Coordinates of C-alpha atoms (C1' of nucleotides) in Angstrom, one line a residue:
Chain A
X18 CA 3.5 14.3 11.4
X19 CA 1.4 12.3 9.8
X20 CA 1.7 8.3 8.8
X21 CA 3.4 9.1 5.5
X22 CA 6.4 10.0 5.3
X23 CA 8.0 13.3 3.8
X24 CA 6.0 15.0 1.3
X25 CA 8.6 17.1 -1.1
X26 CA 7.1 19.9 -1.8
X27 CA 3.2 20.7 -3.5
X28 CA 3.5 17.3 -5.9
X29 CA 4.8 15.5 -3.0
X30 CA 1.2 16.2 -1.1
X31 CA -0.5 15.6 -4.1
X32 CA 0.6 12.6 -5.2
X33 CA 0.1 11.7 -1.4
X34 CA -3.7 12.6 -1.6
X35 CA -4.0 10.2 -5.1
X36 CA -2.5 7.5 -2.9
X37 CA -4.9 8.0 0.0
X38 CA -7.8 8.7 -3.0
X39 CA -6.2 4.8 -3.9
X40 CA -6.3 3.4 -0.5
X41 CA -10.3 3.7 -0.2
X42 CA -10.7 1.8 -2.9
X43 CA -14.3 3.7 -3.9
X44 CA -15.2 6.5 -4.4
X45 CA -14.5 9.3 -1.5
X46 CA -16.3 12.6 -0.5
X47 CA -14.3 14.9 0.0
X48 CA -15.0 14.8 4.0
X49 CA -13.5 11.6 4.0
X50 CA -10.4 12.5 2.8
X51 CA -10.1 15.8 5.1
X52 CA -10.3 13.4 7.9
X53 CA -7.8 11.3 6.8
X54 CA -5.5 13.6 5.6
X55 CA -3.7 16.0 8.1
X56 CA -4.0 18.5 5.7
X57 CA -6.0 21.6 6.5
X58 CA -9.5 21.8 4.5
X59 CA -8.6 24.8 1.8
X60 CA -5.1 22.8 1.3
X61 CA -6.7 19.8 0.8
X62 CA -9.5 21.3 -1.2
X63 CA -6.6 22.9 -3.6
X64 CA -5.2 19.6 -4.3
X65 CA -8.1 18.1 -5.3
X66 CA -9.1 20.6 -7.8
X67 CA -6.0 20.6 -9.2
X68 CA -5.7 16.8 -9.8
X69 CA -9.3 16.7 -10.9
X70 CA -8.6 19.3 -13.3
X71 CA -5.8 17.1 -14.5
X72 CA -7.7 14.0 -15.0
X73 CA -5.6 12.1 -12.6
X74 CA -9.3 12.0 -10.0
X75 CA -12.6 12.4 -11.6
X76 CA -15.3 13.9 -9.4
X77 CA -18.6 12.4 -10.1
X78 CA -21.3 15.4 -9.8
X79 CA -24.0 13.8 -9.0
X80 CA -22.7 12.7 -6.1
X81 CA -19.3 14.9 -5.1
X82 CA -17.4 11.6 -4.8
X83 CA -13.5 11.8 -5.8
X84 CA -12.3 8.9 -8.1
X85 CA -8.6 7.8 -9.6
X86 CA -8.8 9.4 -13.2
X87 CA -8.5 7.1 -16.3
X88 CA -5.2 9.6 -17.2
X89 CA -4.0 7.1 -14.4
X90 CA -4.8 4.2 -16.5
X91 CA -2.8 5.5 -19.6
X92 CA 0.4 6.4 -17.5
X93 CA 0.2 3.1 -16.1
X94 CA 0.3 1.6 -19.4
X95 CA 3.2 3.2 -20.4
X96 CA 4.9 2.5 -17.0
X97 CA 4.2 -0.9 -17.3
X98 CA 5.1 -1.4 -20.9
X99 CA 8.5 0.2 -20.6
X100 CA 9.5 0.5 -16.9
X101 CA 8.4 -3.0 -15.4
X102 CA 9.9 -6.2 -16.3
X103 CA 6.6 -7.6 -17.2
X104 CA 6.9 -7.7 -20.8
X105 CA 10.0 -8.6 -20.9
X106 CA 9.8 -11.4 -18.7
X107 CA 6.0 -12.7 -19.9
X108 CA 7.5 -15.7 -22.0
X109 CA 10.1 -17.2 -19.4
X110 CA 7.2 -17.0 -16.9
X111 CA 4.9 -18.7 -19.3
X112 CA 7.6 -21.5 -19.5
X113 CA 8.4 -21.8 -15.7
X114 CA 4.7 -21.9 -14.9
X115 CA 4.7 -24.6 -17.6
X116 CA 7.8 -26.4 -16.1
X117 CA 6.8 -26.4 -12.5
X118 CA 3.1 -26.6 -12.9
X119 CA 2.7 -24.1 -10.0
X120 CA 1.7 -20.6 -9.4
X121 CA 5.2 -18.1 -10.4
X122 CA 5.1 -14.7 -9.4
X123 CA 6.7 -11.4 -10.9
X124 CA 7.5 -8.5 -8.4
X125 CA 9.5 -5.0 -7.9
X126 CA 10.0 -3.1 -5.3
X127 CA 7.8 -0.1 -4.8
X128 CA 8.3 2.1 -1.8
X129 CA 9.3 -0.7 0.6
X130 CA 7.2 -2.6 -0.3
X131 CA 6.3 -5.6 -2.9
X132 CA 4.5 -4.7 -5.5
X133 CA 3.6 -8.0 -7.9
X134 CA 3.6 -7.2 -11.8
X135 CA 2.9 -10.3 -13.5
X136 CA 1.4 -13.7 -11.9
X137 CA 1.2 -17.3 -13.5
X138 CA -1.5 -19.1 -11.6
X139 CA -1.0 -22.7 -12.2
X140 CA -5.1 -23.1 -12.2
X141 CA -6.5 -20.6 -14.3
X142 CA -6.3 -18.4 -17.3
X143 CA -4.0 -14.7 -17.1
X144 CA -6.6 -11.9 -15.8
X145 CA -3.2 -9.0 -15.8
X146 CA -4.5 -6.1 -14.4
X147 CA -7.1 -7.9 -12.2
X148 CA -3.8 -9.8 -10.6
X149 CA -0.9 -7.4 -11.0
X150 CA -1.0 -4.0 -9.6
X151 CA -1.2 -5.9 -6.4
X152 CA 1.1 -5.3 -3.6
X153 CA 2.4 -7.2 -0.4
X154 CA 5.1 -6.8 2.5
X155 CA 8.7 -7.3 2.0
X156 CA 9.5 -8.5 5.0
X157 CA 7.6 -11.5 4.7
X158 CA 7.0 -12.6 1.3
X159 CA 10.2 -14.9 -0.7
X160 CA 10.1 -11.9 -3.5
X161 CA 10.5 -9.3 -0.7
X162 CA 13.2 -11.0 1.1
X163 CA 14.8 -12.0 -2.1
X164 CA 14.8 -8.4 -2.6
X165 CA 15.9 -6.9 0.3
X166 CA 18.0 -8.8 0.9
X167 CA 20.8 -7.2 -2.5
X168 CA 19.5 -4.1 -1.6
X169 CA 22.3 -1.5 -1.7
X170 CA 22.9 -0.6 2.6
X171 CA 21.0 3.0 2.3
X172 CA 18.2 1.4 -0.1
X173 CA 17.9 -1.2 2.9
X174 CA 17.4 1.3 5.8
X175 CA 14.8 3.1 3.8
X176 CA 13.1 -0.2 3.1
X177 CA 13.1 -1.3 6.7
X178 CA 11.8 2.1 8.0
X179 CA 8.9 1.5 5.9
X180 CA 8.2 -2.1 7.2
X181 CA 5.6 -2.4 9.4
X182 CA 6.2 -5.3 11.0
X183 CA 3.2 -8.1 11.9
X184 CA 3.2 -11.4 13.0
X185 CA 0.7 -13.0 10.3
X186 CA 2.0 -16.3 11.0
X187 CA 4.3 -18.4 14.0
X188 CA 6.7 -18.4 11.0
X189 CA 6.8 -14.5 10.9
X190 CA 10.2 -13.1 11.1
X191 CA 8.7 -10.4 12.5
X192 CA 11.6 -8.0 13.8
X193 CA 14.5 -6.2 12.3
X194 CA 17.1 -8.4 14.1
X195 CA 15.3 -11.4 12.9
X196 CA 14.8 -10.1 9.2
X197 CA 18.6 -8.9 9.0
X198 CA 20.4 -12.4 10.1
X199 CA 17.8 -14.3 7.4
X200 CA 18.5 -11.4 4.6
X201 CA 22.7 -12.6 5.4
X202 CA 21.1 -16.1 4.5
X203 CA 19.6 -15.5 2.2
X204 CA 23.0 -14.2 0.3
X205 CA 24.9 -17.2 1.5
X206 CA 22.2 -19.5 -0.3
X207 CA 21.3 -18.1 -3.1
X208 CA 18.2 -17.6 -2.9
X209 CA 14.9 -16.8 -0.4
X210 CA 12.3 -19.0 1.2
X211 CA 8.8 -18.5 2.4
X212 CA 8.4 -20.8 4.9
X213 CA 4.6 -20.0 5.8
X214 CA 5.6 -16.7 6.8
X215 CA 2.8 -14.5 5.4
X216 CA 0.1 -17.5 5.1
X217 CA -0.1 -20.7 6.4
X218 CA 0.7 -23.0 4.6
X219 CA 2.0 -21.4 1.8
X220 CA 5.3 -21.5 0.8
X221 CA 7.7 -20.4 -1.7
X222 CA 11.1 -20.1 -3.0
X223 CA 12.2 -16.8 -4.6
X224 CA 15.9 -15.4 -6.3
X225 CA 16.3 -11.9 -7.0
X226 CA 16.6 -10.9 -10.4
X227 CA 19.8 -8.4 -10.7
X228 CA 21.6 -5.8 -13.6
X229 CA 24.8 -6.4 -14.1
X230 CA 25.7 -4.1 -12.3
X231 CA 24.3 -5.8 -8.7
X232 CA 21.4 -3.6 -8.7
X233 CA 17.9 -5.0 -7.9
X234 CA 15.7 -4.8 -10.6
X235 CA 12.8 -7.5 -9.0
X236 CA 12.3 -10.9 -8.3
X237 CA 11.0 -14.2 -9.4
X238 CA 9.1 -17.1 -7.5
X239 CA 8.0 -20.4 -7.3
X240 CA 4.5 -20.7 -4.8
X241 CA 3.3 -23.8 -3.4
X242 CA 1.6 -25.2 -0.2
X243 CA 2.8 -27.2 1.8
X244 CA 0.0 -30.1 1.2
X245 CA 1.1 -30.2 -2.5
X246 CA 5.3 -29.7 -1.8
X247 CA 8.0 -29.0 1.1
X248 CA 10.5 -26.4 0.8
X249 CA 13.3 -28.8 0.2
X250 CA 11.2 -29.7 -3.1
X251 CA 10.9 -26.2 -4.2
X252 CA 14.9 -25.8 -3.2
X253 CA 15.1 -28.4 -5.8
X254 CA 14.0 -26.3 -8.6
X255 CA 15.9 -23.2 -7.3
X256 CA 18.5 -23.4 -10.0
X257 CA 16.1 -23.2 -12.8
X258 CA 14.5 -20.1 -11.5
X259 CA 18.0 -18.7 -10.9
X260 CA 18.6 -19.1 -14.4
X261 CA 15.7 -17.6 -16.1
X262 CA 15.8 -14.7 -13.6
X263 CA 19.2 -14.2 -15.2
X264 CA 18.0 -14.7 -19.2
X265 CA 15.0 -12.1 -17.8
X266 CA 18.0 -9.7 -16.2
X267 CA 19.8 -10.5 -19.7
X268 CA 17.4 -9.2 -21.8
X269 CA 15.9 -6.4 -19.7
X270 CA 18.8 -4.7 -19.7
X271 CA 19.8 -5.0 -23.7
X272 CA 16.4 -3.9 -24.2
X273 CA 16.8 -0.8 -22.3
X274 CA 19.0 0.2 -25.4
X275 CA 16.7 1.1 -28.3
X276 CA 19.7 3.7 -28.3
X277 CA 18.0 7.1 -29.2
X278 CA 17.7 6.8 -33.2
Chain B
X15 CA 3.1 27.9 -23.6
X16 CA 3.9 25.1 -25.5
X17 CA 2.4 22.5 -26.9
X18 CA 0.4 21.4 -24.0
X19 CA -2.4 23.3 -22.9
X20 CA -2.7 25.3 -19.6
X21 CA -0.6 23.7 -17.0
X22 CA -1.9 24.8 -13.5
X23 CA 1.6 25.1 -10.8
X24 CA 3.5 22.9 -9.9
X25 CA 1.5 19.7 -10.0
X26 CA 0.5 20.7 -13.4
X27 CA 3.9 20.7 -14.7
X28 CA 5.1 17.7 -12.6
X29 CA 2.2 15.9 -14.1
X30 CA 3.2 17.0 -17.8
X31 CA 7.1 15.9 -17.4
X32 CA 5.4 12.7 -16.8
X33 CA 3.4 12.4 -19.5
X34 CA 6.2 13.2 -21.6
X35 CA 8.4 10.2 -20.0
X36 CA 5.7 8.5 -20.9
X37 CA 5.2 9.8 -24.5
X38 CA 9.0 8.4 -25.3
X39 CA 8.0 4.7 -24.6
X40 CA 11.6 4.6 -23.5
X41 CA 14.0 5.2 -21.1
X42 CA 15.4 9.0 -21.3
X43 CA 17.9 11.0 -20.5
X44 CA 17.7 14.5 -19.3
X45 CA 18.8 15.9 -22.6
X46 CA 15.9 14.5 -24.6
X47 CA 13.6 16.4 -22.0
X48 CA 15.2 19.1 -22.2
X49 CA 14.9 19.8 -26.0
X50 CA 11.0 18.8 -25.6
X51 CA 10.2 20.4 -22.9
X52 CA 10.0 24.1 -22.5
X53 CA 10.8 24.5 -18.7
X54 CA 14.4 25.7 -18.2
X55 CA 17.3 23.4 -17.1
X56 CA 16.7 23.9 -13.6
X57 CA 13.3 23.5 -12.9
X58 CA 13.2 20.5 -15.0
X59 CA 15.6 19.0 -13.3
X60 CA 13.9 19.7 -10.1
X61 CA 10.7 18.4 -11.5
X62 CA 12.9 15.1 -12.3
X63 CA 14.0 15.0 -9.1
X64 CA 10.9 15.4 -6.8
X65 CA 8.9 12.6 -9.7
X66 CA 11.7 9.8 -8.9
X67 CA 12.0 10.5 -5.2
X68 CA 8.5 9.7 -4.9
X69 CA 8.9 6.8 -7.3
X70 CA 6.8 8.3 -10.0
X71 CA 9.8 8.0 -12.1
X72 CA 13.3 5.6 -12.1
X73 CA 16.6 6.7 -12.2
X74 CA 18.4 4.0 -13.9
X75 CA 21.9 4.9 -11.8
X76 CA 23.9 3.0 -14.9
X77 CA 22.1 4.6 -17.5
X78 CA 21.4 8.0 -15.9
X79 CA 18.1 7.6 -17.8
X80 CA 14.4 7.9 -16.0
X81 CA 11.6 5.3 -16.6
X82 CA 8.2 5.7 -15.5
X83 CA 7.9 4.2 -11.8
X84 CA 6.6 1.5 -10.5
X85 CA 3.9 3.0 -8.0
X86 CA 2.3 4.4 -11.2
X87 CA 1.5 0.6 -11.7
X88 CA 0.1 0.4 -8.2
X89 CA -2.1 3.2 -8.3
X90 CA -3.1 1.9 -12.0
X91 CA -4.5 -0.9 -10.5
X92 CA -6.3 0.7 -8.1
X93 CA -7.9 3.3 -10.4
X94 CA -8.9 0.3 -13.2
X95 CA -10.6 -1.5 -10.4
X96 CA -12.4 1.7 -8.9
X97 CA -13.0 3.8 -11.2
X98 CA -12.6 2.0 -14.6
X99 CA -15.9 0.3 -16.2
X100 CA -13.9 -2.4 -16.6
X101 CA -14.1 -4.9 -13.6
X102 CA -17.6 -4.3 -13.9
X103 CA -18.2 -4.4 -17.7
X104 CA -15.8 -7.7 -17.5
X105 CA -18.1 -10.5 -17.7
X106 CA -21.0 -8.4 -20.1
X107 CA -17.9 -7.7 -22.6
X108 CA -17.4 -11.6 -22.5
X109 CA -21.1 -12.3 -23.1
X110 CA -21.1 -9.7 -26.3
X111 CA -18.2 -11.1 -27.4
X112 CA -19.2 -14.5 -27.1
X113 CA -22.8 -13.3 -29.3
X114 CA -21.2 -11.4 -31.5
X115 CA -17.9 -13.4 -32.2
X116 CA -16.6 -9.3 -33.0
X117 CA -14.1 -8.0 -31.5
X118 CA -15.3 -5.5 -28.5
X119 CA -14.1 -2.4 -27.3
X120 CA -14.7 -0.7 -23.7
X121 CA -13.5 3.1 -24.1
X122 CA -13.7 6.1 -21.7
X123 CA -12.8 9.6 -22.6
X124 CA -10.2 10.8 -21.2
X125 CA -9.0 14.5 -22.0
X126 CA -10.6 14.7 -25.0
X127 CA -9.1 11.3 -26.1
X128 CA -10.0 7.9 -26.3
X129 CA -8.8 5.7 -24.0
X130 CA -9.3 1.9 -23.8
X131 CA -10.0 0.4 -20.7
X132 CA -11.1 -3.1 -22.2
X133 CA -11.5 -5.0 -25.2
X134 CA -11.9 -9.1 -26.1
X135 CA -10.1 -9.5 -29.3
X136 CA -12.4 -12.5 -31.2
X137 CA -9.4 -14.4 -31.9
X138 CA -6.7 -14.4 -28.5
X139 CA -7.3 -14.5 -25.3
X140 CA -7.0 -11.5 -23.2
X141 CA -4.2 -9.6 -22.3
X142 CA -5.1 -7.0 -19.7
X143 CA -2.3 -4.4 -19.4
X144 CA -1.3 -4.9 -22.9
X145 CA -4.2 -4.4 -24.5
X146 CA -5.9 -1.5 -22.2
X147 CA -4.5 1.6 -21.5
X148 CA -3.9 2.3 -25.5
X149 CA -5.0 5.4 -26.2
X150 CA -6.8 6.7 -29.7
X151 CA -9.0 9.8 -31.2
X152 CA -11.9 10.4 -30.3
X153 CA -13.1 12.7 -33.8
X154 CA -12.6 9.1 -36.0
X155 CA -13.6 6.2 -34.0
X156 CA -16.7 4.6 -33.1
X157 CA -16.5 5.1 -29.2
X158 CA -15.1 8.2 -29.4
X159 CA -18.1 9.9 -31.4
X160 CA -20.7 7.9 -29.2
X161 CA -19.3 9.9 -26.1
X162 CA -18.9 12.9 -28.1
X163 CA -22.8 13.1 -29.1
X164 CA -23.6 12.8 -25.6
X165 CA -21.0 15.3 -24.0
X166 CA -22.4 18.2 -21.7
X167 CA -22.1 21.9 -23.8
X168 CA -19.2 22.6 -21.9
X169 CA -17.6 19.0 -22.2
X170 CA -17.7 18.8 -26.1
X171 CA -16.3 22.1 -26.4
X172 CA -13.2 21.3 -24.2
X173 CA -13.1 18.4 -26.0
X174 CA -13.4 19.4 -29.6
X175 CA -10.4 22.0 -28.8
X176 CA -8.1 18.8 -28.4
X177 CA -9.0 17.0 -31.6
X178 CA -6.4 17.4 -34.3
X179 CA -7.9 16.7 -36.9
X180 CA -6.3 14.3 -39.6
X181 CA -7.7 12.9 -42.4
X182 CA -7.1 9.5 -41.7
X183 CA -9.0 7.7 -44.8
X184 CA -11.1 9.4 -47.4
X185 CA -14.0 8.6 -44.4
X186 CA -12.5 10.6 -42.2
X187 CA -14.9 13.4 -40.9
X188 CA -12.3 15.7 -40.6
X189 CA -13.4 18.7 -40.0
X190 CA -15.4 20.5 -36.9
X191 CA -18.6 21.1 -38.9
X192 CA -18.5 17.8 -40.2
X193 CA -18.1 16.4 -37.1
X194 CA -21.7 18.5 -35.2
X195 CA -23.4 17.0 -37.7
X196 CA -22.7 13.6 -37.5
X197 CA -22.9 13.8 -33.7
X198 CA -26.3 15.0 -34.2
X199 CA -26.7 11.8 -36.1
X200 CA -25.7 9.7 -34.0
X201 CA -28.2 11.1 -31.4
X202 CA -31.1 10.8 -33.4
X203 CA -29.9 7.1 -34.2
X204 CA -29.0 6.2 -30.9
X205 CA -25.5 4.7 -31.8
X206 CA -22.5 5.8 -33.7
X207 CA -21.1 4.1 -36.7
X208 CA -17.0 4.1 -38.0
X209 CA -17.3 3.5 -41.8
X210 CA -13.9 3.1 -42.1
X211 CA -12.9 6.9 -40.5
X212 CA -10.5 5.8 -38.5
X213 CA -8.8 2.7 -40.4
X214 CA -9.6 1.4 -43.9
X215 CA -11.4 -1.5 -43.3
X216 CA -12.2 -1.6 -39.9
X217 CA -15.9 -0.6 -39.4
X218 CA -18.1 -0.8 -36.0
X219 CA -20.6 0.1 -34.2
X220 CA -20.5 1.9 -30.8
X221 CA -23.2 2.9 -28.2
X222 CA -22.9 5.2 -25.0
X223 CA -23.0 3.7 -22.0
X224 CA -24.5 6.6 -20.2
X225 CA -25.7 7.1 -16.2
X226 CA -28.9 7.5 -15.3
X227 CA -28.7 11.7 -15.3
X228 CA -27.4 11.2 -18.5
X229 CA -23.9 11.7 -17.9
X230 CA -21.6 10.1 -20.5
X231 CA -19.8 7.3 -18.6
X232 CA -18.1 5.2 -21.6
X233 CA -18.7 3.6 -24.8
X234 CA -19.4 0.0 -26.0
X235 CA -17.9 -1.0 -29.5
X236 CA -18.5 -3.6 -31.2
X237 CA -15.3 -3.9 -34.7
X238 CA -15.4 -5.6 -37.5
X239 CA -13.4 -5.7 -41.1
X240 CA -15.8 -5.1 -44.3
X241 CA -14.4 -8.2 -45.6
X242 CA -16.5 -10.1 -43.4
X243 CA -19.5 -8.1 -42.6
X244 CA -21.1 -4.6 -43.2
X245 CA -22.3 -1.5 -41.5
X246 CA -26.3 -2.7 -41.9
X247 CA -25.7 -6.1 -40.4
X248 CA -23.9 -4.8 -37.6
X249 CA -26.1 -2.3 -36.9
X250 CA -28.9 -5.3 -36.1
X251 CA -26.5 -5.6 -33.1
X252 CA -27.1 -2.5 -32.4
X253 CA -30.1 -2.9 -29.9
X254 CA -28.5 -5.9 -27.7
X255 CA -25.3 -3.5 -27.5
X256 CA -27.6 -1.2 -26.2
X257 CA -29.3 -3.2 -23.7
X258 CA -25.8 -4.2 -22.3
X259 CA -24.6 -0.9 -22.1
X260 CA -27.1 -0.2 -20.3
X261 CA -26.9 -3.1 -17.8
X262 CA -23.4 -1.8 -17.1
X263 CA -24.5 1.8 -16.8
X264 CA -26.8 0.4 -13.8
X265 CA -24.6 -2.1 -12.4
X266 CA -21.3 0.8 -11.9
X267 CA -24.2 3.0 -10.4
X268 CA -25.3 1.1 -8.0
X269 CA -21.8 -0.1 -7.4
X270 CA -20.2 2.9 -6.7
X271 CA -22.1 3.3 -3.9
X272 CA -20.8 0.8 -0.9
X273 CA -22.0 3.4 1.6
X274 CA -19.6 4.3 3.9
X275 CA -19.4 1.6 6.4
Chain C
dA9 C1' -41.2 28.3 9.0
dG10 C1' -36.9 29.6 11.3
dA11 C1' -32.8 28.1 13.8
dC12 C1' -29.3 24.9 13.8
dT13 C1' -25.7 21.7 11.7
dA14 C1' -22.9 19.6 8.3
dA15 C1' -20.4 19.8 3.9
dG16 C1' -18.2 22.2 0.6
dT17 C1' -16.2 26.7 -1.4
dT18 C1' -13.9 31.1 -1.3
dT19 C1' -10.9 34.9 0.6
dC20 C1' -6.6 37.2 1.5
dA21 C1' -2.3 38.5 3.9
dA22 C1' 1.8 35.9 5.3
dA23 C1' 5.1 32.6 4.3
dT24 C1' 6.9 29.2 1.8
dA25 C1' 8.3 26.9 -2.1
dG26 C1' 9.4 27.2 -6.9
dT27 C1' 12.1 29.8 -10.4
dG28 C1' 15.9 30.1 -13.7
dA29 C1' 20.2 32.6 -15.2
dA30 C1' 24.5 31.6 -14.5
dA31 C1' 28.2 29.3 -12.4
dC32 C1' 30.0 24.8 -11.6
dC33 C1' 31.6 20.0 -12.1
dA34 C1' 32.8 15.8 -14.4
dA35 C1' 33.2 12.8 -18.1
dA36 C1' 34.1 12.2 -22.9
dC37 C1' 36.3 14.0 -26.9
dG38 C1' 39.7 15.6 -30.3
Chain D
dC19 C1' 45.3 19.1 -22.3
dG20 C1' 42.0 22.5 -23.8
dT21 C1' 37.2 22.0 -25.2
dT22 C1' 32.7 20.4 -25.6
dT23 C1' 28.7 18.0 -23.9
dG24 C1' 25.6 16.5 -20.2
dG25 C1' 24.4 17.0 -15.7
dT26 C1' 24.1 19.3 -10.9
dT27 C1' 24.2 23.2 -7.7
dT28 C1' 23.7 28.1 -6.2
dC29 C1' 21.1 32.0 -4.9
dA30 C1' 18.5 36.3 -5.1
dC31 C1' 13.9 37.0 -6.8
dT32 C1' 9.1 36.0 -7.1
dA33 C1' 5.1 33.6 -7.8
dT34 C1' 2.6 30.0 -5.7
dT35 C1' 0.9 27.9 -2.0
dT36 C1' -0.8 28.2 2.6
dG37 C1' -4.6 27.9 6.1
dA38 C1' -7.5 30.5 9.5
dA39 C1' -11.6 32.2 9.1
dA40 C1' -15.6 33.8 6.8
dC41 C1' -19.1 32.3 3.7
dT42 C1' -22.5 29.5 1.2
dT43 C1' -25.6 26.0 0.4
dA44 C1' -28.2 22.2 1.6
dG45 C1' -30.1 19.4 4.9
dT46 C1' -32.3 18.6 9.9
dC47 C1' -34.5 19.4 13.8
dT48 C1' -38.1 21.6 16.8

DNA sequence: AGACTAAGTTTCAAATAGTGAAACCAAACG
DNA sequence: CGTTTGGTTTCACTATTTGAAACTTAGTCT
C-alpha cells in the first residue's frame, strides 16, 4: 500500500490527505494531490470537500488550489496550550538558555518522529510558531534518542518502523542494531549525545523528561558546535538539565489536575 | 442535532469531538464528553479511539484522560506558514506597529468567527503561539466587521447564522439589522471602526486586507484605549493601514504562487 | 472552427465501515 | 460483598463510503 501507514477508517484517510495537503507546503491543485495520494479520484475528491467544508483546507477559487484551513490554527492553539509542555516549561527554558548561553531545545514525540515545541536560540529573540512546529528524526537527533530510548518496548517497535534511516553524517548511527546498543547507553548514562550525527558539527546533549510514572512525556537539550564546545563540556552541564527536566516533569504533571470543578 | 451545526459523516463528527477536547482547555475524561456530546457511548468512544490512534488526541494512560495531540501542533505550523497571512504580514505588522506605537491585530475569519493569526502588543515582545490562535466575534470587533462588509452574499449569510449576539457594552450592535447597516457603513468608509462594542474602552480601527478579485482575505487592526486616544485620531491612520493592507494583499498573491517546479 | 486533451465534478450499485442498544468488565464505594 | 460508576466490547442492522466510469468544462492544437 502506500508510504503511510494504516489509515483507520474514513478520518484515518482524511487526516492523511491534511498531512499530505501539509507536506507541499503551498497551495495544491487538486491533481497534485491525486497523484500523490493512492486514493482513487472520486475518494480523493470526497475528502477534500468534506475537509474544506469543515474549514480544516480552504480552497482558493480563483485558482482551485487546496490550503491547511485557519480552523487548524485554532486547534493548534489549544493543543499547544494544554497538551504540549511548552507553557509549562517556557520559564525553566528561559533560565537554562540564560545559564548556558546556548541554543535549548523543547521536543515530543509525534508519530516517530521529533517534533520541537519550544526553542531558546542563544542569538536571537523567540519567533514561536516560526521555530516550533518543526520536526526532525529520532534516530539521530539527542531529543530523539533521549526519547526513544525510555520508550515503553511496543512504543519502541512502532517508533523504529517509522524511522527511515539515512546517513546524514559519518557520525550517523544509521541502523537498528546500531541505534538499539546506543539507546542501552543511553540508559546506563543518563542521558543522550549528539555527536554530529544529524549535522556536522553540531552537537548536543539531551535527557528525557519523564511522569512519574516512567512515561515519556519529551525531552530537553543543550545545542552547541563543536568550534564553540566538546561533548565532554556539554556532559558537564548534564546534571543541570536533568534537573529542570524533572522541575518541568514536576509541574506538568500537577498541572494536569485543575480537577474538574 | 445539537448544538453544533450540520456535521457531514464521519470526519465531520471526528472533527467536532475534537473541537470539543479542545473547548475544555483541559485534559478530559470520557465522561465529561459524554454529557456534552450527543453521540451515544459507543460511537464516541470509537471516535476517541480512531482521534488518539492517529495522534490527534493523547491518552494520558495514568489519567485515562485525552489531550489534544501533538501532530495538531505540526500540521499548525504548517498551515500558519502556508496558508496564514502571517509569515507574510510579519515584518509590515512590525512596521505599523513601530508607526503607530498601537497595538496591532492580524485576523482571518474562520467559520463565522474571528480568529487571530497575529498581533504586536505595543508594550511586550511577541509571543507567537500564545498570543495567535485566540479566537473572538466577529459581530463586535473591528476585524471582524471589516471582513464582514466585504463577505460574498452567500459568505455573510453563513456567517451571520453563527453570530450569537450579545450585548457586550451599551456599543454593542447587537442585533442583525443593526449590524447590515453598519456594514454598509463601513463600505462606504472604507474601514471599520470598534467604539467600544466589543470591550469598554478598547476602540480601533480595522481595514480589509482584500485580493485582487476582491475576495476577503483578512483584516488589519490597529487597538487603542480611549484614555489615550480617540476614534478621529485613529482614523487619520486609517489610510497608511490601508496602504499596508494592501501591500500584504499583493505580496500573499503573488506568493502563493511558487509554480509547480 | 472543430477535434482533441487535461482537470475537475457527478453518478450509482456494491461493499464496507460506522452505528448504538445492550451486555460486560473492573475499579471504587458504602 | 452487593452496588454504583466509568469505561470497553459485542453484534446485528444500516447508513455511509467507495470507485469505475460517464460527464462537464476549459484549454490546446491543427
Amino acid at each position: 500500500m502506500g508510504a503511510e501507514g494504516h489509515a483507520d477508517g474514513t478520518v484515518g484517510k482524511a487526516l492523511d490527505v491534511l498531512d499530505m495537503v501539509a507536506g507541499f507546503g503551498r497551495p495544491v491543485r487538486f491533481s497534485d494531490l491525486l497523484v500523490e495520494a493512492d486514493y482513487p479520484k472520486a475518494t480523493l475528491y470526497r475528502l477534500l470537500q468534506t475537509l474544506t467544508h469543515q474549514g480544516m483546507l480552504t480552497l482558493d477559487p480563483d485558482t482551485g488550489t487546496y490550503a491547511l484551513g485557519v480552523r487548524l490554527v485554532r486547534l493548534a492553539h489549544a493543543a499547544w496550550a494544554q497538551s504540549s509542555l511548552a507553557p509549562i516549561a517556557r520559564p525553566y527554558l528561559d533560565e537554562l538558555a540564560r545559564k548556558t548561553g546556548e541554543t535549548i531545545h523543547l521536543a515530543q514525540m509525534d508519530q516517530g518522529q521529533v517534533l520541537y515545541v519550544d526553542k531558546r536560540n542563544a542569538a536571537r529573540p523567540v519567533e514561536m510558531f516560526a521555530q516550533a512546529g518543526k520536526v526532525g528524526p529520532a534516530y539521530c537527533t539527542g531529543v530523539g534518542k533521549a526519547m526513544l530510548a525510555y520508550l515503553p518496548p511496543e512504543a519502541l517497535e512502532a517508533a523504529l518502523a517509522r524511522q527511515s534511516f539515512h546517513r546524514h553524517t559519518p557520525h550517523t548511527l544509521a541502523s537498528r542494531e546500531a541505534l538499539l546498543a546506543e539507546l542501552e547507553a543511553i540508559r546506563k548514562r543518563g542521558h543522550a549525545w549528539d555527536a554530529e550525527e544529524h549535522e556536522a558539527g553540531i552537537i548536543c546533549c539531551a535527557v528525557p523528561i519523564l511522569s512519574r510514572s516512567g512515561r515519556v512525556m519529551g525531552a530537553l537539550s543543550v545545542t552547541s558546535t563543536t568550534a564553540r564546545t566538546t561533548l565532554e563540556a556539554l556532559g558537564a552541564q548534564a546534571p543541570m538539565v536533568k534537573d529542570i527536566a524533572a522541575k518541568i516533569a514536576a509541574e506538568a504533571e500537577s498541572w494536569r489536575f485543575p480537577e474538574q470543578v
